[in-house]
Coordinates of C-alpha atoms and ligand atoms in Angstrom, one line a residue:
M23 CA 0.0 0.0 0.0
A24 CA 1.6 3.3 -1.1
M25 CA 0.5 6.3 0.9
S26 CA 1.0 10.0 0.2
N27 CA -0.5 13.2 1.5
G28 CA -3.0 13.2 -1.4
D29 CA -2.0 16.4 -3.2
K30 CA 1.0 18.1 -4.8
T31 CA 2.3 19.8 -1.7
L32 CA 5.8 19.0 -0.4
Q33 CA 6.0 15.7 1.4
S34 CA 8.3 15.2 4.3
I35 CA 7.2 11.6 4.9
C36 CA 7.1 9.1 2.1
Y37 CA 5.8 5.8 3.2
K38 CA 4.6 2.5 1.7
R39 CA 4.3 -0.6 3.7
G40 CA 7.8 -1.8 4.5
S41 CA 9.6 1.4 3.4
L42 CA 9.9 4.8 4.9
Q43 CA 11.8 7.8 3.6
L44 CA 12.1 11.2 5.3
L45 CA 12.9 14.4 3.5
D46 CA 16.1 15.7 5.1
Q47 CA 14.8 19.2 6.1
R48 CA 18.3 20.3 7.2
K49 CA 19.2 20.5 3.5
L50 CA 16.2 22.5 2.3
P51 CA 15.7 24.6 0.3
L52 CA 18.9 24.1 -1.6
E53 CA 18.9 20.3 -1.8
T54 CA 16.1 17.7 -1.9
L55 CA 17.4 14.5 -0.3
Y56 CA 15.3 11.7 1.2
L57 CA 16.9 9.4 3.8
D58 CA 15.9 5.8 4.2
I59 CA 14.6 5.0 7.6
L60 CA 15.0 1.3 8.2
D61 CA 14.1 1.0 11.9
T62 CA 13.4 2.8 15.1
K63 CA 17.0 3.7 15.6
D64 CA 17.0 5.6 12.3
G65 CA 13.7 7.1 13.2
W66 CA 15.0 8.3 16.7
E67 CA 18.1 9.8 15.1
A68 CA 16.1 11.5 12.3
I69 CA 13.9 13.2 15.0
K70 CA 16.7 14.2 17.3
E71 CA 18.8 15.6 14.5
M72 CA 15.9 17.5 12.9
V73 CA 15.8 15.6 9.7
V74 CA 12.1 15.6 10.4
R75 CA 10.6 18.2 12.8
G76 CA 7.2 19.7 13.6
A77 CA 5.0 18.2 16.2
P78 CA 2.7 16.1 14.0
A79 CA 5.4 15.0 11.6
I80 CA 7.6 13.8 14.5
A81 CA 4.8 11.6 15.9
I82 CA 4.0 10.1 12.5
A83 CA 7.6 9.5 11.5
A84 CA 8.3 7.8 14.8
A85 CA 5.2 5.5 14.5
L86 CA 6.1 4.6 10.9
S87 CA 9.7 3.9 11.7
L88 CA 8.5 1.1 14.0
A89 CA 5.9 0.0 11.4
V90 CA 8.8 -0.4 8.9
E91 CA 10.9 -2.3 11.4
A92 CA 8.0 -4.6 12.3
S93 CA 7.1 -5.2 8.6
N94 CA 10.7 -6.2 7.8
L95 CA 11.4 -8.4 10.8
A96 CA 12.9 -11.6 9.2
S97 CA 11.5 -13.7 12.0
F98 CA 10.1 -13.2 15.5
D99 CA 10.4 -16.0 17.9
G100 CA 7.8 -15.3 20.5
T101 CA 4.1 -15.1 21.6
S102 CA 1.7 -12.3 21.0
D103 CA 2.6 -11.0 24.5
D104 CA 6.3 -11.0 23.5
A105 CA 5.4 -9.0 20.4
S106 CA 3.5 -6.5 22.5
V107 CA 6.5 -6.1 24.9
F108 CA 8.9 -5.8 21.9
L109 CA 6.7 -3.0 20.3
S110 CA 6.1 -1.2 23.6
K111 CA 9.8 -1.0 24.4
K112 CA 10.5 0.4 20.9
L113 CA 7.8 3.0 21.5
D114 CA 9.3 4.0 24.8
Y115 CA 12.6 4.5 23.1
L116 CA 11.1 6.7 20.3
V117 CA 9.3 8.9 22.8
S118 CA 12.7 9.8 24.3
S119 CA 13.8 11.6 21.1
R120 CA 12.3 15.0 21.8
P121 CA 10.3 16.0 24.9
T122 CA 8.2 19.1 24.1
A123 CA 5.8 18.1 21.4
V124 CA 3.0 16.0 22.9
N125 CA 1.9 14.5 19.6
L126 CA 4.6 11.9 20.0
S127 CA 3.6 10.7 23.4
D128 CA 0.0 10.9 22.5
A129 CA 0.7 8.6 19.5
V130 CA 2.7 6.3 21.7
I131 CA -0.2 6.0 24.2
K132 CA -2.7 5.3 21.5
L133 CA -0.5 2.7 19.8
K134 CA 0.2 1.0 23.0
E135 CA -3.6 0.6 23.5
V136 CA -3.8 -1.0 20.0
I137 CA -1.0 -3.4 20.8
K138 CA -2.5 -4.3 24.2
K139 CA -5.9 -5.0 22.7
A140 CA -4.4 -7.1 19.8
A141 CA -2.2 -9.1 22.2
A142 CA -5.2 -9.9 24.4
T143 CA -7.1 -11.5 21.5
A144 CA -4.4 -12.6 19.0
K145 CA -2.9 -16.1 19.0
E146 CA 0.2 -15.2 17.1
A147 CA 2.8 -12.5 17.3
N148 CA 2.2 -11.6 13.7
S149 CA -1.4 -10.4 14.3
V150 CA 0.0 -7.9 16.9
F151 CA 2.5 -6.6 14.5
Q152 CA -0.2 -6.3 11.8
A153 CA -2.5 -4.4 14.1
Y154 CA 0.3 -2.0 15.0
I155 CA 1.3 -1.4 11.4
E156 CA -2.3 -0.7 10.4
A157 CA -2.8 1.7 13.3
A158 CA 0.4 3.6 12.5
E159 CA -0.7 3.9 8.8
V160 CA -4.1 5.3 9.9
M161 CA -2.2 8.1 11.8
L162 CA -0.6 9.2 8.6
E163 CA -3.9 9.4 6.8
D164 CA -5.8 11.0 9.7
D165 CA -3.3 13.8 10.1
V166 CA -3.9 15.2 6.6
T167 CA -7.7 15.0 7.1
S168 CA -7.5 16.8 10.4
N169 CA -5.2 19.5 8.9
K170 CA -7.6 20.2 6.1
A171 CA -10.4 20.6 8.7
I172 CA -8.2 23.0 10.7
G173 CA -7.6 25.0 7.5
S174 CA -11.3 25.2 6.7
Y175 CA -12.5 26.1 10.3
G176 CA -9.6 28.6 10.7
A177 CA -10.2 30.4 7.4
S178 CA -14.0 30.8 8.0
F179 CA -13.5 32.0 11.6
I180 CA -10.8 34.6 10.6
K181 CA -12.8 35.8 7.6
N182 CA -15.8 36.2 9.8
Y183 CA -13.9 38.0 12.5
L184 CA -12.2 40.4 10.1
K185 CA -15.4 41.2 8.2
D186 CA -14.4 44.7 7.2
S187 CA -11.2 43.6 5.4
Q188 CA -11.5 42.4 1.8
K189 CA -8.2 40.5 2.0
I190 CA -6.2 39.6 5.0
T191 CA -2.5 39.9 5.9
V192 CA -1.3 37.4 8.4
L193 CA 2.0 36.7 10.2
T194 CA 3.2 33.2 11.0
H195 CA 6.2 31.8 12.8
C196 CA 8.3 28.7 12.5
N197 CA 7.2 26.0 10.0
T198 CA 3.7 24.5 10.4
G199 CA 3.1 23.4 6.8
S200 CA 3.3 20.2 4.8
L201 CA 6.8 19.7 6.0
A202 CA 5.8 19.8 9.7
T203 CA 2.9 17.4 9.3
A204 CA 1.8 14.5 7.1
G205 CA 0.5 17.1 4.7
Y206 CA -1.3 20.5 4.3
G207 CA -0.2 21.9 7.6
T208 CA -1.9 23.5 10.6
A209 CA -1.2 27.3 10.9
L210 CA 0.1 27.1 7.3
G211 CA -3.0 25.1 6.5
V212 CA -5.2 28.0 7.6
I213 CA -3.1 30.3 5.5
R214 CA -3.4 27.9 2.6
A215 CA -7.2 27.8 3.0
L216 CA -7.4 31.6 3.2
H217 CA -5.4 31.8 -0.1
A218 CA -7.6 29.2 -1.8
D219 CA -10.7 31.2 -0.8
G220 CA -9.1 34.4 -2.4
A221 CA -9.0 36.0 1.1
L222 CA -5.3 36.2 1.6
E223 CA -3.5 39.5 0.7
K224 CA -0.2 38.2 1.9
A225 CA 1.5 36.1 4.6
Y226 CA 4.5 37.3 6.5
C227 CA 6.8 34.6 7.8
T228 CA 9.5 35.1 10.4
E229 CA 13.0 33.7 9.9
T230 CA 12.6 31.8 13.2
R231 CA 16.0 31.9 14.7
P232 CA 18.1 30.1 15.6
F233 CA 17.2 27.1 13.4
N234 CA 15.6 29.1 10.7
Q235 CA 12.5 26.9 10.1
G236 CA 10.8 30.1 8.7
S237 CA 13.5 31.2 6.2
R238 CA 14.5 27.7 5.2
L239 CA 11.1 25.9 5.2
T240 CA 8.1 28.2 5.4
A241 CA 9.5 30.6 2.7
F242 CA 10.2 27.5 0.6
E243 CA 6.6 26.2 1.0
M244 CA 5.1 29.6 0.2
V245 CA 7.2 29.9 -3.0
H246 CA 6.4 26.3 -3.9
E247 CA 2.6 26.9 -3.4
N248 CA 2.6 30.3 -5.0
I249 CA 1.2 31.9 -1.9
P250 CA 2.1 35.6 -1.7
A251 CA 4.6 35.9 1.1
T252 CA 7.3 38.1 2.6
L253 CA 10.1 37.0 4.9
I254 CA 11.0 39.1 7.9
A255 CA 13.6 39.0 10.6
D256 CA 12.1 37.8 13.9
S257 CA 13.0 41.2 15.3
A258 CA 11.0 43.1 12.6
A259 CA 7.7 41.6 13.8
A260 CA 6.7 44.4 16.3
A261 CA 7.6 47.1 13.8
L262 CA 5.5 45.3 11.1
M263 CA 2.5 45.2 13.5
N264 CA 3.0 48.9 14.5
A265 CA 2.9 49.8 10.8
G266 CA -0.6 48.2 10.6
R267 CA 0.6 45.6 8.1
V268 CA -0.7 42.5 10.0
K269 CA -4.4 41.7 10.6
A270 CA -3.9 38.4 12.5
V271 CA -1.1 36.2 13.8
I272 CA -1.4 32.4 13.3
V273 CA 1.0 29.9 14.8
G274 CA 1.2 26.2 15.5
A275 CA 1.6 24.3 18.8
D276 CA 3.8 21.6 20.3
R277 CA 1.8 21.2 23.4
V278 CA -1.4 22.9 24.6
A279 CA -2.2 22.6 28.3
A280 CA -5.8 22.2 29.5
N281 CA -6.2 25.9 30.1
G282 CA -4.9 26.8 26.6
D283 CA -1.3 27.8 27.6
T284 CA 0.6 26.8 24.5
A285 CA 4.2 25.7 24.0
N286 CA 5.5 26.5 20.5
K287 CA 8.7 27.5 18.8
I288 CA 10.8 30.0 20.7
G289 CA 9.7 33.5 19.8
T290 CA 6.0 32.7 19.8
Y291 CA 5.5 34.3 23.2
S292 CA 7.1 37.6 22.0
L293 CA 4.8 37.6 19.0
A294 CA 1.8 37.1 21.1
V295 CA 2.8 39.9 23.5
S296 CA 3.4 42.3 20.6
A297 CA 0.1 41.3 19.0
M298 CA -1.8 42.0 22.2
H299 CA -0.1 45.4 22.4
H300 CA -1.2 46.2 18.9
A301 CA -4.7 44.8 19.4
I302 CA -4.1 42.1 16.7
P303 CA -5.8 38.7 17.2
F304 CA -3.4 35.9 17.9
Y305 CA -4.5 32.4 16.9
V306 CA -3.0 28.9 17.6
A307 CA -3.8 26.3 15.0
A308 CA -3.3 22.7 16.2
P309 CA -4.9 19.3 16.0
L310 CA -6.3 17.9 19.3
T311 CA -3.3 15.5 19.3
S312 CA -1.3 18.6 20.4
V313 CA -3.5 19.0 23.5
D314 CA -2.3 17.6 26.8
L315 CA -5.2 17.6 29.2
S316 CA -3.0 16.1 31.9
L317 CA -1.4 19.5 32.4
S318 CA -3.5 22.1 34.0
S319 CA -1.3 24.9 32.8
G320 CA 1.8 25.6 30.7
E321 CA 4.0 25.8 33.8
E322 CA 4.3 22.1 33.7
I323 CA 5.5 21.8 30.1
V324 CA 9.0 20.5 29.7
I325 CA 10.9 22.8 27.4
E326 CA 13.6 21.2 25.3
E327 CA 17.0 23.0 25.3
R328 CA 19.1 22.4 22.2
S329 CA 22.8 22.6 21.5
P330 CA 24.7 25.9 21.9
K331 CA 26.0 25.2 18.4
E332 CA 22.6 26.4 17.0
L333 CA 23.6 29.9 18.1
L334 CA 27.3 29.8 17.8
H335 CA 27.3 28.8 14.1
T336 CA 25.3 30.0 11.1
R337 CA 22.4 28.0 9.7
G338 CA 21.2 27.0 13.1
G339 CA 24.5 25.2 13.9
L340 CA 24.9 23.6 10.4
G341 CA 27.2 26.4 9.1
E342 CA 30.4 28.2 10.1
Q343 CA 31.1 29.6 13.6
I344 CA 30.1 33.2 14.1
A345 CA 30.1 33.7 17.9
A346 CA 33.2 33.8 20.1
S347 CA 34.2 30.4 21.5
G348 CA 33.7 30.5 25.3
I349 CA 30.5 32.6 25.3
L350 CA 27.7 31.0 27.4
V351 CA 24.5 30.1 25.5
W352 CA 20.9 29.6 26.5
N353 CA 18.9 27.9 23.7
P354 CA 15.4 26.9 24.6
A355 CA 13.7 25.5 21.5
F356 CA 10.2 26.5 22.6
D357 CA 8.4 29.0 24.9
V358 CA 5.0 29.0 26.5
T359 CA 2.5 31.6 25.5
P360 CA -0.1 32.1 28.2
A361 CA -3.8 31.6 27.3
N362 CA -4.7 35.2 28.2
V363 CA -2.8 36.5 25.1
I364 CA -4.3 33.9 22.8
S365 CA -7.5 34.9 21.0
G366 CA -8.6 31.4 19.8
I367 CA -7.4 27.8 19.3
I368 CA -8.2 26.5 15.9
T369 CA -8.7 22.7 15.9
E370 CA -10.1 20.1 13.5
K371 CA -13.3 20.1 15.5
G372 CA -13.8 23.9 15.4
V373 CA -12.4 27.0 17.0
I374 CA -12.1 27.1 20.8
T375 CA -12.7 30.6 22.3
K376 CA -12.5 32.0 25.8
N377 CA -16.0 33.4 26.0
G378 CA -14.8 36.4 28.0
K379 CA -12.6 34.4 30.3
D380 CA -8.8 34.5 30.7
T381 CA -8.3 30.8 29.9
F382 CA -9.8 28.1 27.6
D383 CA -11.9 25.2 28.7
I384 CA -10.3 22.7 26.4
A385 CA -11.6 19.6 28.2
G386 CA -15.2 21.0 27.9
F387 CA -14.6 21.5 24.1
V388 CA -13.2 18.0 23.7
H389 CA -16.1 16.5 25.6
K390 CA -18.7 18.5 23.6
T391 CA -17.2 17.7 20.2
S392 CA -16.2 14.1 20.8
G393 CA -17.9 11.9 18.3
N394 CA -18.1 14.8 15.7
S395 CA -16.2 13.9 12.6
Ligands
MRU19 O1 11.7 22.5 16.6 P1 10.7 22.2 15.6 O2 11.0 22.6 14.2 O3 10.2 20.8 15.7 O4 9.5 23.1 16.1 C1 8.3 23.1 15.4 C2 7.3 24.1 15.9 O5 7.4 24.7 16.9 C3 5.9 24.1 15.2 O6 5.4 25.4 15.3 C4 5.0 23.1 15.9 O7 5.6 21.9 16.0 C5 3.7 23.0 15.1 S1 4.0 22.1 13.6 C6 2.5 21.9 12.8

């Protein structure tokens, strides 16, 4: 079974049963190189080293790396329970690759349930592997469907909110497009839907220092999709807002706590504070797999710190040294934007608003919409 994201957008994950290739995003936009992922070890390294990044893409790449390993096992000498233990251990290993995006641990929890159920009824190990592989493949398909729904809900909501404007100018951060997901994108999916509706004047994208997901990936996606876009330095965002050139800010999420506090790429918080100062609505677009209801607020979110090299060298650590050896570096990969500066959270089930409060009732929204397709 060959699976793709179903359209002509860029594809970070190329999967067919038994084979997985990941687009090496470190090489973009100058080189298009796919790496073969043969097993969970390759998957873990690809995630850690940013071959694949973006919360939904990390989860799906991890799940599929194990699907490929399971598909290609020459033999497995054990019971269905042994197969379940084998797969669970591999999932625990994969979850240790990057800590902040909840999509990966959410996928692991769901896949472990599938394995457990299969092991309880299956007579042979092979049925457990089969159940796992099928569930991982469904995750790939579901992510695209859910992103398209996010795009559609987000575009309608924003158009409705900004009734007076004929066309909208938005600002986005990091990369939340086809490259960060199984396809279409979250915040970039909303921008894509606005563009398809003829409602987008232009999108501004930040460079997104230090790893430059904005200049390397988002700018590339915008050019590839013919979406009118302008690249700005992260530090130009407040001036752009002050000049009245942005009508809304839309970003993605790595983990959304139950009250709506949102961890996303470092710099998101500054954008939200600037947007509030300039009375510009600030939206988070994320699938419900990015929500972590076990955390009451963002204070509990573990923020990944990455190598000092990302700041000491150009190209987010991949180029030549530019800062003095010996300087200390603080390099958090994410920050937490408090719910009180977020105007709405756009999901595949609709837009969550605060209804005059300071925080979001995400559990209530999930409960109300569960069962809606
Ligand atoms: O470090 P990265 O590139 O994995 O960070 C990605 C982001 O912060 C994205 O905004 C987020 O994962 C949402 S992707 C749809």
